[in-house]
Amino acid sequence: MIIVLKPRTSDENVKRVENMVRAKGLEVHTVKGEDLTIIGCIGDTVRVDPKLFEVDSSVEKVMHVQEPYKLVNRAFHPDDTIVDVSGVKVGGGHLALIAGPCSVESEEQVIEIAKAVKASGANMLRGGAFKPRTSPYSFQGLGLEGLEILCAAREETGLPIVTELMSPEYLEIFDEKVDLIQIGARNMQNYDLLKQLGQTKRPILLKRGLNATYEEWMMSAEYIMASGNPNVILCERGIRTFETYTRNTLDLQSIPVVRKLSHLPVVVDPSHAGGKWWLVDPMAKASIAAGADGLIIEVHNSPETALCDGAQSLKPEKYDTLLKEITGIAKAVGKEM
Amino acid sequence: MIIVLKPRTSDENVKRVENMVRAKGLEVHTVKGEDLTIIGCIGDTVRVDPKLFEVDSSVEKVMHVQEPYKLVNRAFHPDDTIVDVSGVKVGGGHLALIAGPCSVESEEQVIEIAKAVKASGANMLRGGAFKPRTSPYSFQGLGLEGLEILCAAREETGLPIVTELMSPEYLEIFDEKVDLIQIGARNMQNYDLLKQLGQTKRPILLKRGLNATYEEWMMSAEYIMASGNPNVILCERGIRTFETYTRNTLDLQSIPVVRKLSHLPVVVDPSHAGGKWWLVDPMAKASIAAGADGLIIEVHNSPETALCDGAQSLKPEKYDTLLKEITGIAKAVGKEM
Amino acid sequence: MIIVLKPRTSDENVKRVENMVRAKGLEVHTVKGEDLTIIGCIGDTVRVDPKLFEVDSSVEKVMHVQEPYKLVNRAFHPDDTIVDVSGVKVGGGHLALIAGPCSVESEEQVIEIAKAVKASGANMLRGGAFKPRTSPYSFQGLGLEGLEILCAAREETGLPIVTELMSPEYLEIFDEKVDLIQIGARNMQNYDLLKQLGQTKRPILLKRGLNATYEEWMMSAEYIMASGNPNVILCERGIRTFETYTRNTLDLQSIPVVRKLSHLPVVVDPSHAGGKWWLVDPMAKASIAAGADGLIIEVHNSPETALCDGAQSLKPEKYDTLLKEITGIAKAVGKEM
Amino acid sequence: MIIVLKPRTSDENVKRVENMVRAKGLEVHTVKGEDLTIIGCIGDTVRVDPKLFEVDSSVEKVMHVQEPYKLVNRAFHPDDTIVDVSGVKVGGGHLALIAGPCSVESEEQVIEIAKAVKASGANMLRGGAFKPRTSPYSFQGLGLEGLEILCAAREETGLPIVTELMSPEYLEIFDEKVDLIQIGARNMQNYDLLKQLGQTKRPILLKRGLNATYEEWMMSAEYIMASGNPNVILCERGIRTFETYTRNTLDLQSIPVVRKLSHLPVVVDPSHAGGKWWLVDPMAKASIAAGADGLIIEVHNSPETALCDGAQSLKPEKYDTLLKEITGIAKAVGKEM
């Protein structure tokens, strides 16, 4: 952490600020120039809130030098983390190929889709039982009944299941039944929920919030890890920008950036990012080419009658073709399907 | 709702889409041009999800015409709603003047600040007991102990208290003890929490999410009203943009826009928006000039030692001067302090 | 400027970077911690591009400490600059009240509007002769003929005229005929145009670009001042965000921010920001309450038939009422109309 | 174009608006519902400005149905356009592989880099002679001298040259000497410059503005085509968002979107988007996987001493490896290098 003092700060005030820094257990190195005095703060700065100094009347600004996260940080864990989802490995060259309907609608539907995507090469099944919807009047998901349907599809196909947890109320039942617990973009900073995820060791799929910086995203993963659950997979799903032709702007630079900042695996959701099925194919390919550790894609056997987000769902045949075509790209970037 | 069909759609396909619309209980009016066929859908479109049609292979795009909210909508409730917060009226010309520390730190601190802001003219006391923090290593608030301190300050000063609810777990105790329950920006789309707010009749202060459009903000208020609680006050607190010199960009156009779209009162939080104390004074004045129904402002007796957000807190004397200067502006726009 | 080196940089490499810094004429102060080495660079850092160091393989990041502009900077010119526009003072308590039609359409139209706004209290006349339009098929303005019409309106009313320059080609004629030369938002970083503005001493109204940070805006003003023209008035007109209900998001925090960073006057254009006439009144009031040095407002005698941007134009009677109501607000913040 | 009228508009007013529409040469189809009256406007709506109707007191809103551009529109030109840049084909399966230094610094430097990138497989040479810089104190490029150096490098290697035009003043000399004229992001809406590009038939590389929507980008290309120059190549180079870790957010969804909206080729500049050399490799691969028609990449033989943007430049060896690795991806998406 670096504290820049205001021009012409008196020696007395410089000392005062230095003492505030030392009181937080940090070492102080002060640089005095003509116009400018800078205090370099050395030590465990992750646990010190820079805002505590910003408020001082002699302080011009406070700048972070080190990332404010530790457990998530690749600097302290240079090797790729490989997360094990009920036997399916994700990260370190292993691709998560997650597919399934946006919403769970019926057992027949889910099992049919699950069989199809498994045959194409998917290694996990997704499906929403509890759905976050902008409108209170939209279909909100089948809830626990939906969860049972997913379990039946797992029974039938052997695919581990991925579904979204919206409330701590259901954590216990998710811990028992769900293989990979998804935390949605709108709950990425629901800190109350994040803190409780240490009560399970189930892997967590943490989606990036619509307006989350890389640092905030890492901090939300840090919440989960600090609560006691080290099994976190990050998921890029687009950010909100001025462009409204697409639902969101898929930020594929996040893949190399996350791989530099963190040792955790990062997968991409091209279906929710664009909101249009014809964007899924090129963006899925681009994600793998950029080094993503997997894809989560909406597949529906009858998008026209889907209760939710049909417009962004692929038909099983298109998904099949996509996975075939991606194989060549995966090979070109050193990954096996 | 208007459905635009793709160029050269066959008569058969036009009929098929018309029948889909009718199946949702809407009336159909079709306009055929040379290049273009448009289906106008008339009826209770609020309850129909436009995405259901977007997915059809003959459909080019679907456009909303009416707002997708009803209870919040001024069109169905032309008069200003006046919310009563334990005797303090907000809206319809009545200003909420909410002030207090970011975090509750001690009984002595809160009571001292509460007395000061009351003497200056504040009519409600704010203070964070549960704090949403980006870092798991930052001070997370005193929790229930903080709530008791706020109650003691109310006892002492008579000011109704405003504090943030982060989890349904504490709803019952908030219902019992808090006069105005704040839902923070990061939880604006925590639908699970919103749905449960109908279990109380306490007024809700709903902050705008950092990336929420006006429509999404209205929809979150609609969730609360649809759950059975009609007492909602909206709060503009800045949105996230590319500009990072300020913490967020305060969007004061939201005041006239919300007043046009909705009958609910709208107040402004200039402290969190800018993140710098010297922005609070001009932005508070601008908010009142723009027609806001109140202000929520951080005041701290010792910003330098505040455990949270000291940099954006006013000292009591500055708050006192601000309220005095605002009186002239309030009068100029037809409001009484 | 502060250079943060990578963890475990060798002494040899530290020295190498120090020498690079010294070679740019800066003094070096190095702070070594366990994990971290920081090089503080003292001297005339405005003229040194930080990217030159970022590229070094031992450098983690480079952080600015001082603003990269001098002539525009309040630190080097503490008093408010008052710009004189053909006798009308702007800044330092003097308000620019600029009004007129979006486009110049006919002499009759412009003179009628000019007389009306002058009677209401406006002290300058605006009108577009050259119009930047998104579509090549939209009305592009009357060009030089429009300029002559504005001159005729000045002759008739005595109001100085404000109009947009889009190309260096017309700089000479603008220098001769225009009192305040507007540079539009889309040209804020047309550096070729900015550099040529030193050829005139006419005051320049520099609009903020739709995606310009405060620093970039200041840098564009620095271009003009560095080219030899010190008469710059800044104009906030809204930035592009994710919110599309309004044309742009008016950023009124820019007023106190610009007043802190710079000594130049700053005015607000509430007409273009929102794109809706009913937003102009509340936002004009908010701008003055926030400390703006003036307003530029579109007024049209027949918005329904305007060739451009009628939807955001006030009728003369509304403008008259607005100026009357603003008087009370101006007084409350210590300004005279 | 669809015009939605306000609820309860009188028949007389409906007729009045219908007549306004007919006066613009459009056909009228009106749909009347209980709450809602909609006027469908059929005909050549591209040439009618929707704002002309928005202003009417009976009109609620006006919605575009068709894109406001024609020459650029794939609907009117279904086949991919292949642009010929002095013998190098771009589009329709042909990749532009453009590489070279950010700024032209010396003949020796440019020729050395040109030979290296040609040996790796590049088919065009880029280099900045005129540089748009945020600061007036930064290196502004060698100007015409830089242009001569590029010509010498073309002479030596046979590679067509690509360089940025910032002012109409130099159009004639660019027409004579430059193979592909670049219009930079900051000038994407410099309409005065765009209009003059019809004076040359040289292909234009039109970069997307930092805050340009897809539609605005298409409209700027329409300006060039409408001025008489049909040879336009689009270039995605990142947009400005709230994320500041990277310089800009590279929007790769733009590739399939542009390919749907337009027949023009689209290439990607991963160097300027991220601003960091280690992002170039994964983003270049992702661009090709997403279907881009080429890449423009900064290559410098000594990034550490580059006068501009060294931090985002690849060394020639890395560029060589990148092109080799991209070959597999290009093949997987059906393109030949």
mmCIF file of N, CA, C and O in Angstrom, chain C residues 46-47 49 51-52 55 132-137 140 167 186-187 189-192 195 210-211 213 216 219 222-223 240 247 303-304 306 309-311, chain D residues 46-47 49 51-52 55 71 132-137 140 167 186-187 189-192 195 210-211 213 216 219 222-223 240 247 303-304 306 309-311:
data_model
loop_
_atom_site.group_PDB
_atom_site.id
_atom_site.type_symbol
_atom_site.label_atom_id
_atom_site.label_comp_id
_atom_site.label_asym_id
_atom_site.label_seq_id
_atom_site.Cartn_x
_atom_site.Cartn_y
_atom_site.Cartn_z
ATOM 1 N N VAL C 46 4.879 15.072 -15.566
ATOM 2 C CA VAL C 46 3.847 15.336 -16.582
ATOM 3 C C VAL C 46 4.362 15.002 -17.984
ATOM 4 O O VAL C 46 3.620 14.521 -18.829
ATOM 5 N N ARG C 47 5.630 15.251 -18.200
ATOM 6 C CA ARG C 47 6.171 15.062 -19.545
ATOM 7 C C ARG C 47 6.731 13.659 -19.796
ATOM 8 O O ARG C 47 7.315 13.390 -20.832
ATOM 9 N N ASP C 49 5.956 9.617 -20.160
ATOM 10 C CA ASP C 49 4.872 8.660 -20.411
ATOM 11 C C ASP C 49 5.093 7.397 -19.559
ATOM 12 O O ASP C 49 6.089 6.689 -19.746
ATOM 13 N N LYS C 51 3.906 4.571 -19.672
ATOM 14 C CA LYS C 51 3.942 3.325 -20.434
ATOM 15 C C LYS C 51 5.356 2.917 -20.821
ATOM 16 O O LYS C 51 5.624 1.751 -21.086
ATOM 17 N N LEU C 52 6.264 3.905 -20.866
ATOM 18 C CA LEU C 52 7.644 3.572 -21.209
ATOM 19 C C LEU C 52 8.247 2.610 -20.200
ATOM 20 O O LEU C 52 9.138 1.830 -20.528
ATOM 21 N N VAL C 55 6.543 -1.507 -19.720
ATOM 22 C CA VAL C 55 6.937 -2.535 -20.647
ATOM 23 C C VAL C 55 8.115 -3.371 -20.136
ATOM 24 O O VAL C 55 8.368 -4.466 -20.615
ATOM 25 N N PRO C 132 -23.430 17.489 -36.366
ATOM 26 C CA PRO C 132 -22.936 16.103 -36.411
ATOM 27 C C PRO C 132 -24.129 15.157 -36.258
ATOM 28 O O PRO C 132 -24.816 15.168 -35.249
ATOM 29 N N ARG C 133 -24.404 14.359 -37.255
ATOM 30 C CA ARG C 133 -25.568 13.472 -37.223
ATOM 31 C C ARG C 133 -25.122 12.017 -37.394
ATOM 32 O O ARG C 133 -24.274 11.726 -38.241
ATOM 33 N N THR C 134 -25.734 11.126 -36.639
ATOM 34 C CA THR C 134 -25.375 9.710 -36.715
ATOM 35 C C THR C 134 -25.604 9.146 -38.119
ATOM 36 O O THR C 134 -24.875 8.272 -38.566
ATOM 37 N N SER C 135 -26.634 9.621 -38.787
ATOM 38 C CA SER C 135 -26.982 9.084 -40.103
ATOM 39 C C SER C 135 -26.595 10.045 -41.217
ATOM 40 O O SER C 135 -26.871 11.240 -41.136
ATOM 41 N N PRO C 136 -25.987 9.520 -42.278
ATOM 42 C CA PRO C 136 -25.667 10.399 -43.417
ATOM 43 C C PRO C 136 -26.926 10.896 -44.109
ATOM 44 O O PRO C 136 -26.845 11.818 -44.926
ATOM 45 N N TYR C 137 -28.067 10.279 -43.800
ATOM 46 C CA TYR C 137 -29.310 10.660 -44.465
ATOM 47 C C TYR C 137 -30.107 11.693 -43.672
ATOM 48 O O TYR C 137 -31.179 12.119 -44.088
ATOM 49 N N GLN C 140 -28.108 17.789 -42.230
ATOM 50 C CA GLN C 140 -26.743 18.042 -41.755
ATOM 51 C C GLN C 140 -26.478 19.513 -41.398
ATOM 52 O O GLN C 140 -25.332 19.886 -41.115
ATOM 53 N N SER C 167 -14.729 21.147 -38.275
ATOM 54 C CA SER C 167 -13.591 20.901 -39.153
ATOM 55 C C SER C 167 -12.656 22.113 -39.148
ATOM 56 O O SER C 167 -13.115 23.257 -39.145
ATOM 57 N N ARG C 186 -18.343 14.423 -29.743
ATOM 58 C CA ARG C 186 -17.730 13.425 -30.635
ATOM 59 C C ARG C 186 -16.353 13.853 -31.134
ATOM 60 O O ARG C 186 -15.594 13.052 -31.639
ATOM 61 N N ASN C 187 -16.064 15.146 -31.023
ATOM 62 C CA ASN C 187 -14.751 15.640 -31.446
ATOM 63 C C ASN C 187 -13.838 15.963 -30.261
ATOM 64 O O ASN C 187 -12.780 16.547 -30.451
ATOM 65 N N GLN C 189 -11.849 14.263 -28.693
ATOM 66 C CA GLN C 189 -10.513 13.717 -28.861
ATOM 67 C C GLN C 189 -10.081 13.732 -30.328
ATOM 68 O O GLN C 189 -9.271 12.912 -30.733
ATOM 69 N N ASN C 190 -10.632 14.679 -31.079
ATOM 70 C CA ASN C 190 -10.149 14.942 -32.435
ATOM 71 C C ASN C 190 -8.947 15.870 -32.263
ATOM 72 O O ASN C 190 -9.049 17.088 -32.365
ATOM 73 N N TYR C 191 -7.789 15.254 -31.979
ATOM 74 C CA TYR C 191 -6.628 16.041 -31.553
ATOM 75 C C TYR C 191 -6.159 16.990 -32.634
ATOM 76 O O TYR C 191 -5.645 18.070 -32.364
ATOM 77 N N ASP C 192 -6.351 16.568 -33.876
ATOM 78 C CA ASP C 192 -5.956 17.417 -34.981
ATOM 79 C C ASP C 192 -6.710 18.744 -34.933
ATOM 80 O O ASP C 192 -6.130 19.815 -35.143
ATOM 81 N N LYS C 195 -5.573 20.911 -31.709
ATOM 82 C CA LYS C 195 -4.277 21.587 -31.825
ATOM 83 C C LYS C 195 -4.363 22.877 -32.620
ATOM 84 O O LYS C 195 -3.568 23.777 -32.441
ATOM 85 N N LEU C 210 -18.598 11.425 -24.789
ATOM 86 C CA LEU C 210 -19.552 10.475 -24.205
ATOM 87 C C LEU C 210 -18.877 9.430 -23.326
ATOM 88 O O LEU C 210 -19.510 8.834 -22.469
ATOM 89 N N ASN C 211 -17.618 9.156 -23.614
ATOM 90 C CA ASN C 211 -16.922 8.142 -22.819
ATOM 91 C C ASN C 211 -15.637 8.696 -22.219
ATOM 92 O O ASN C 211 -14.716 7.945 -21.936
ATOM 93 N N THR C 213 -13.226 10.184 -19.453
ATOM 94 C CA THR C 213 -13.002 10.372 -18.021
ATOM 95 C C THR C 213 -12.715 11.849 -17.756
ATOM 96 O O THR C 213 -12.401 12.610 -18.674
ATOM 97 N N GLU C 216 -9.283 12.641 -19.079
ATOM 98 C CA GLU C 216 -9.186 12.822 -20.534
ATOM 99 C C GLU C 216 -9.778 14.159 -20.979
ATOM 100 O O GLU C 216 -9.279 14.803 -21.914
ATOM 101 N N MET C 219 -7.323 16.706 -20.248
ATOM 102 C CA MET C 219 -6.223 16.626 -21.211
ATOM 103 C C MET C 219 -6.598 17.278 -22.540
ATOM 104 O O MET C 219 -5.748 17.868 -23.214
ATOM 105 N N GLU C 222 -6.227 20.770 -22.032
ATOM 106 C CA GLU C 222 -4.782 21.057 -22.009
ATOM 107 C C GLU C 222 -4.232 21.198 -23.440
ATOM 108 O O GLU C 222 -3.394 22.053 -23.693
ATOM 109 N N TYR C 223 -4.735 20.360 -24.363
ATOM 110 C CA TYR C 223 -4.339 20.491 -25.774
ATOM 111 C C TYR C 223 -4.615 21.908 -26.283
ATOM 112 O O TYR C 223 -3.787 22.527 -26.934
ATOM 113 N N ARG C 240 -22.138 8.112 -21.606
ATOM 114 C CA ARG C 240 -22.853 6.908 -22.023
ATOM 115 C C ARG C 240 -22.706 5.843 -20.942
ATOM 116 O O ARG C 240 -21.604 5.518 -20.525
ATOM 117 N N ARG C 247 -31.179 9.498 -23.028
ATOM 118 C CA ARG C 247 -30.157 9.387 -24.077
ATOM 119 C C ARG C 247 -28.781 9.152 -23.458
ATOM 120 O O ARG C 247 -28.044 8.277 -23.863
ATOM 121 N N PRO C 303 -41.259 23.033 -31.358
ATOM 122 C CA PRO C 303 -40.507 21.776 -31.288
ATOM 123 C C PRO C 303 -41.075 20.703 -32.208
ATOM 124 O O PRO C 303 -40.327 19.887 -32.748
ATOM 125 N N GLU C 304 -42.377 20.729 -32.433
ATOM 126 C CA GLU C 304 -43.012 19.681 -33.234
ATOM 127 C C GLU C 304 -42.510 19.677 -34.672
ATOM 128 O O GLU C 304 -42.563 18.647 -35.341
ATOM 129 N N ALA C 306 -39.428 21.018 -35.525
ATOM 130 C CA ALA C 306 -37.966 21.218 -35.569
ATOM 131 C C ALA C 306 -37.333 20.169 -36.469
ATOM 132 O O ALA C 306 -37.771 19.021 -36.499
ATOM 133 N N ASP C 309 -33.865 17.199 -33.084
ATOM 134 C CA ASP C 309 -33.889 17.215 -31.628
ATOM 135 C C ASP C 309 -35.021 18.034 -31.000
ATOM 136 O O ASP C 309 -34.864 18.598 -29.915
ATOM 137 N N GLY C 310 -36.151 18.087 -31.662
ATOM 138 C CA GLY C 310 -37.284 18.790 -31.072
ATOM 139 C C GLY C 310 -37.687 18.213 -29.731
ATOM 140 O O GLY C 310 -38.097 18.936 -28.833
ATOM 141 N N ALA C 311 -37.531 16.911 -29.572
ATOM 142 C CA ALA C 311 -38.008 16.233 -28.355
ATOM 143 C C ALA C 311 -37.325 16.728 -27.098
ATOM 144 O O ALA C 311 -37.814 16.528 -26.001
ATOM 145 N N VAL D 46 -35.629 4.306 -43.681
ATOM 146 C CA VAL D 46 -34.230 4.671 -43.431
ATOM 147 C C VAL D 46 -34.022 6.183 -43.529
ATOM 148 O O VAL D 46 -33.242 6.772 -42.793
ATOM 149 N N ARG D 47 -34.740 6.813 -44.439
ATOM 150 C CA ARG D 47 -34.521 8.246 -44.654
ATOM 151 C C ARG D 47 -35.403 9.144 -43.793
ATOM 152 O O ARG D 47 -35.434 10.356 -43.961
ATOM 153 N N ASP D 49 -36.280 10.493 -39.973
ATOM 154 C CA ASP D 49 -35.740 10.596 -38.623
ATOM 155 C C ASP D 49 -36.869 10.381 -37.600
ATOM 156 O O ASP D 49 -37.809 11.160 -37.529
ATOM 157 N N LYS D 51 -37.080 10.934 -34.587
ATOM 158 C CA LYS D 51 -37.243 12.009 -33.603
ATOM 159 C C LYS D 51 -38.273 13.039 -34.036
ATOM 160 O O LYS D 51 -38.826 13.758 -33.214
ATOM 161 N N LEU D 52 -38.521 13.113 -35.355
ATOM 162 C CA LEU D 52 -39.505 14.073 -35.831
ATOM 163 C C LEU D 52 -40.882 13.766 -35.254
ATOM 164 O O LEU D 52 -41.701 14.656 -35.090
ATOM 165 N N VAL D 55 -41.554 14.029 -30.817
ATOM 166 C CA VAL D 55 -41.800 15.315 -30.216
ATOM 167 C C VAL D 55 -43.287 15.631 -30.104
ATOM 168 O O VAL D 55 -43.694 16.501 -29.339
ATOM 169 N N LEU D 71 -26.532 0.470 -47.341
ATOM 170 C CA LEU D 71 -25.395 0.017 -48.150
ATOM 171 C C LEU D 71 -24.564 -1.013 -47.393
ATOM 172 O O LEU D 71 -23.991 -1.918 -47.982
ATOM 173 N N PRO D 132 -2.660 9.623 -32.523
ATOM 174 C CA PRO D 132 -3.576 10.314 -31.609
ATOM 175 C C PRO D 132 -3.146 10.026 -30.173
ATOM 176 O O PRO D 132 -3.162 8.876 -29.752
ATOM 177 N N ARG D 133 -2.737 11.012 -29.420
ATOM 178 C CA ARG D 133 -2.268 10.792 -28.060
ATOM 179 C C ARG D 133 -3.085 11.601 -27.077
ATOM 180 O O ARG D 133 -3.408 12.765 -27.335
ATOM 181 N N THR D 134 -3.413 11.027 -25.945
ATOM 182 C CA THR D 134 -4.216 11.708 -24.930
ATOM 183 C C THR D 134 -3.550 12.984 -24.440
ATOM 184 O O THR D 134 -4.210 13.967 -24.122
ATOM 185 N N SER D 135 -2.220 12.962 -24.368
ATOM 186 C CA SER D 135 -1.500 14.120 -23.836
ATOM 187 C C SER D 135 -0.813 14.907 -24.943
ATOM 188 O O SER D 135 -0.153 14.324 -25.802
ATOM 189 N N PRO D 136 -0.927 16.238 -24.905
ATOM 190 C CA PRO D 136 -0.218 17.043 -25.906
ATOM 191 C C PRO D 136 1.293 16.960 -25.730
ATOM 192 O O PRO D 136 2.028 17.372 -26.616
ATOM 193 N N TYR D 137 1.729 16.412 -24.596
ATOM 194 C CA TYR D 137 3.166 16.348 -24.325
ATOM 195 C C TYR D 137 3.766 15.002 -24.721
ATOM 196 O O TYR D 137 4.956 14.776 -24.565
ATOM 197 N N GLN D 140 4.018 12.568 -30.825
ATOM 198 C CA GLN D 140 2.853 12.655 -31.705
ATOM 199 C C GLN D 140 3.074 11.958 -33.055
ATOM 200 O O GLN D 140 2.234 12.069 -33.949
ATOM 201 N N SER D 167 -6.687 13.578 -40.326
ATOM 202 C CA SER D 167 -7.181 14.876 -40.800
ATOM 203 C C SER D 167 -7.384 14.848 -42.302
ATOM 204 O O SER D 167 -6.564 14.287 -43.032
ATOM 205 N N ARG D 186 -11.169 7.125 -32.034
ATOM 206 C CA ARG D 186 -11.586 8.463 -31.581
ATOM 207 C C ARG D 186 -12.174 9.299 -32.708
ATOM 208 O O ARG D 186 -12.812 10.308 -32.471
ATOM 209 N N ASN D 187 -11.921 8.907 -33.941
ATOM 210 C CA ASN D 187 -12.483 9.634 -35.081
ATOM 211 C C ASN D 187 -13.640 8.889 -35.745
ATOM 212 O O ASN D 187 -14.102 9.297 -36.802
ATOM 213 N N GLN D 189 -16.657 8.938 -35.194
ATOM 214 C CA GLN D 189 -17.796 9.816 -35.452
ATOM 215 C C GLN D 189 -17.342 11.227 -35.813
ATOM 216 O O GLN D 189 -18.067 12.203 -35.581
ATOM 217 N N ASN D 190 -16.156 11.329 -36.387
ATOM 218 C CA ASN D 190 -15.697 12.587 -36.968
ATOM 219 C C ASN D 190 -16.295 12.633 -38.379
ATOM 220 O O ASN D 190 -15.664 12.270 -39.367
ATOM 221 N N TYR D 191 -17.565 13.058 -38.437
ATOM 222 C CA TYR D 191 -18.332 12.899 -39.676
ATOM 223 C C TYR D 191 -17.720 13.692 -40.825
ATOM 224 O O TYR D 191 -17.816 13.307 -41.986
ATOM 225 N N ASP D 192 -17.112 14.818 -40.478
ATOM 226 C CA ASP D 192 -16.487 15.639 -41.498
ATOM 227 C C ASP D 192 -15.398 14.849 -42.227
ATOM 228 O O ASP D 192 -15.291 14.897 -43.454
ATOM 229 N N LYS D 195 -17.048 11.840 -44.370
ATOM 230 C CA LYS D 195 -17.681 12.263 -45.624
ATOM 231 C C LYS D 195 -16.672 12.450 -46.743
ATOM 232 O O LYS D 195 -17.007 12.328 -47.911
ATOM 233 N N LEU D 210 -14.817 3.801 -28.932
ATOM 234 C CA LEU D 210 -14.802 3.238 -27.579
ATOM 235 C C LEU D 210 -16.188 3.127 -26.979
ATOM 236 O O LEU D 210 -16.419 2.348 -26.062
ATOM 237 N N ASN D 211 -17.094 3.976 -27.431
ATOM 238 C CA ASN D 211 -18.443 3.932 -26.873
ATOM 239 C C ASN D 211 -19.489 3.767 -27.960
ATOM 240 O O ASN D 211 -20.638 4.156 -27.787
ATOM 241 N N THR D 213 -22.105 1.891 -30.261
ATOM 242 C CA THR D 213 -22.955 0.717 -30.412
ATOM 243 C C THR D 213 -22.708 0.106 -31.794
ATOM 244 O O THR D 213 -22.154 0.752 -32.683
ATOM 245 N N GLU D 216 -24.265 2.379 -34.388
ATOM 246 C CA GLU D 216 -23.502 3.590 -34.708
ATOM 247 C C GLU D 216 -22.278 3.272 -35.568
ATOM 248 O O GLU D 216 -21.899 4.047 -36.452
ATOM 249 N N MET D 219 -23.443 2.807 -38.946
ATOM 250 C CA MET D 219 -23.799 4.094 -39.543
ATOM 251 C C MET D 219 -22.560 4.854 -40.005
ATOM 252 O O MET D 219 -22.602 5.565 -41.017
ATOM 253 N N GLU D 222 -21.658 3.402 -43.117
ATOM 254 C CA GLU D 222 -22.630 3.881 -44.118
ATOM 255 C C GLU D 222 -22.229 5.267 -44.637
ATOM 256 O O GLU D 222 -22.376 5.553 -45.830
ATOM 257 N N TYR D 223 -21.735 6.139 -43.743
ATOM 258 C CA TYR D 223 -21.245 7.456 -44.176
ATOM 259 C C TYR D 223 -20.186 7.307 -45.275
ATOM 260 O O TYR D 223 -20.215 7.985 -46.299
ATOM 261 N N ARG D 240 -15.178 0.783 -24.008
ATOM 262 C CA ARG D 240 -14.920 1.240 -22.636
ATOM 263 C C ARG D 240 -16.029 0.745 -21.714
ATOM 264 O O ARG D 240 -17.210 0.947 -21.978
ATOM 265 N N ARG D 247 -7.101 -2.175 -20.575
ATOM 266 C CA ARG D 247 -7.371 -0.834 -21.102
ATOM 267 C C ARG D 247 -8.813 -0.720 -21.575
ATOM 268 O O ARG D 247 -9.507 0.236 -21.255
ATOM 269 N N PRO D 303 10.340 -3.808 -27.509
ATOM 270 C CA PRO D 303 9.214 -3.137 -26.830
ATOM 271 C C PRO D 303 9.683 -2.234 -25.695
ATOM 272 O O PRO D 303 9.069 -1.207 -25.418
ATOM 273 N N GLU D 304 10.801 -2.596 -25.066
ATOM 274 C CA GLU D 304 11.253 -1.825 -23.906
ATOM 275 C C GLU D 304 11.629 -0.398 -24.279
ATOM 276 O O GLU D 304 11.601 0.496 -23.435
ATOM 277 N N ALA D 306 10.316 1.170 -27.085
ATOM 278 C CA ALA D 306 9.330 1.727 -28.020
ATOM 279 C C ALA D 306 8.896 3.103 -27.541
ATOM 280 O O ALA D 306 8.775 3.343 -26.338
ATOM 281 N N ASP D 309 3.309 2.651 -26.550
ATOM 282 C CA ASP D 309 2.566 1.395 -26.435
ATOM 283 C C ASP D 309 3.420 0.134 -26.485
ATOM 284 O O ASP D 309 2.964 -0.915 -26.947
ATOM 285 N N GLY D 310 4.657 0.207 -25.990
ATOM 286 C CA GLY D 310 5.484 -0.994 -25.961
ATOM 287 C C GLY D 310 4.833 -2.110 -25.152
ATOM 288 O O GLY D 310 4.965 -3.291 -25.484
ATOM 289 N N ALA D 311 4.100 -1.719 -24.099
ATOM 290 C CA ALA D 311 3.542 -2.729 -23.182
ATOM 291 C C ALA D 311 2.578 -3.682 -23.864
ATOM 292 O O ALA D 311 2.271 -4.748 -23.342
#
